[in-house]
Amino acid sequence: MTTIPDNDPKPQPPEKPLPAECCESGCEVCVYDVYADQLEAYEQALAAWKARHPEDMASS
């Protein structure tokens, strides 16, 4: 059985960086800064998706 892909799939959270991915050198843009930006964008996208899919939230 195949499923039809959703035209508006639920956003997926960004992958959290592993501790070893940060070099602890005080980089101007740290992997944790990038993750924080991605997480904020994900949260906004998820809120917008939830607003478009209230029926999916009722069954959760």
Coordinates of C-alpha atoms in Angstrom, one line a residue:
M1 CA 0.0 0.0 0.0
T2 CA 1.3 3.4 -0.9
T3 CA 0.3 6.6 0.7
I4 CA -0.3 9.9 -1.1
P5 CA 2.2 12.5 0.1
D6 CA 0.7 15.3 2.0
N7 CA 0.9 18.6 0.1
D8 CA 1.5 20.4 3.4
P9 CA 3.6 18.1 5.6
K10 CA 4.1 18.9 9.3
P11 CA 7.4 20.7 9.7
Q12 CA 10.2 18.6 11.3
P13 CA 12.4 20.0 14.1
P14 CA 16.1 20.8 13.3
E15 CA 18.7 18.3 14.4
K16 CA 20.3 19.4 17.7
P17 CA 24.1 19.7 17.3
L18 CA 26.2 17.2 19.1
P19 CA 28.5 18.5 21.8
A20 CA 31.6 17.6 19.7
E21 CA 30.3 19.8 16.9
C22 CA 31.1 23.0 18.9
C23 CA 34.8 23.8 19.0
E24 CA 34.4 26.1 22.1
S25 CA 36.5 28.7 20.3
G26 CA 34.0 31.5 20.5
C27 CA 33.2 31.4 16.8
E28 CA 31.2 34.4 15.5
V29 CA 28.5 32.0 14.4
C30 CA 28.5 28.9 16.6
V31 CA 26.7 25.7 15.7
Y32 CA 24.5 26.4 18.7
D33 CA 23.6 29.9 17.2
V34 CA 22.6 28.3 13.9
Y35 CA 20.6 25.7 15.8
A36 CA 18.8 28.4 17.8
D37 CA 17.9 30.2 14.5
Q38 CA 16.7 26.9 12.9
L39 CA 14.6 26.1 16.0
E40 CA 13.0 29.5 16.0
A41 CA 12.1 29.1 12.3
Y42 CA 10.8 25.6 13.0
E43 CA 8.6 26.8 15.9
Q44 CA 7.1 29.6 13.7
A45 CA 6.5 27.1 10.8
L46 CA 4.9 24.6 13.2
A47 CA 2.6 27.2 14.6
A48 CA 1.5 28.2 11.1
W49 CA 1.1 24.6 10.2
K50 CA -1.1 24.0 13.3
A51 CA -3.2 26.9 12.3
R52 CA -3.8 25.4 8.9
H53 CA -4.5 21.9 10.3
P54 CA -6.7 22.3 13.4
E55 CA -8.2 18.9 12.6
D56 CA -4.8 17.2 13.1
M57 CA -4.4 18.9 16.5
A58 CA -7.9 17.8 17.7
S59 CA -6.8 14.1 17.5
S60 CA -3.5 14.7 19.2

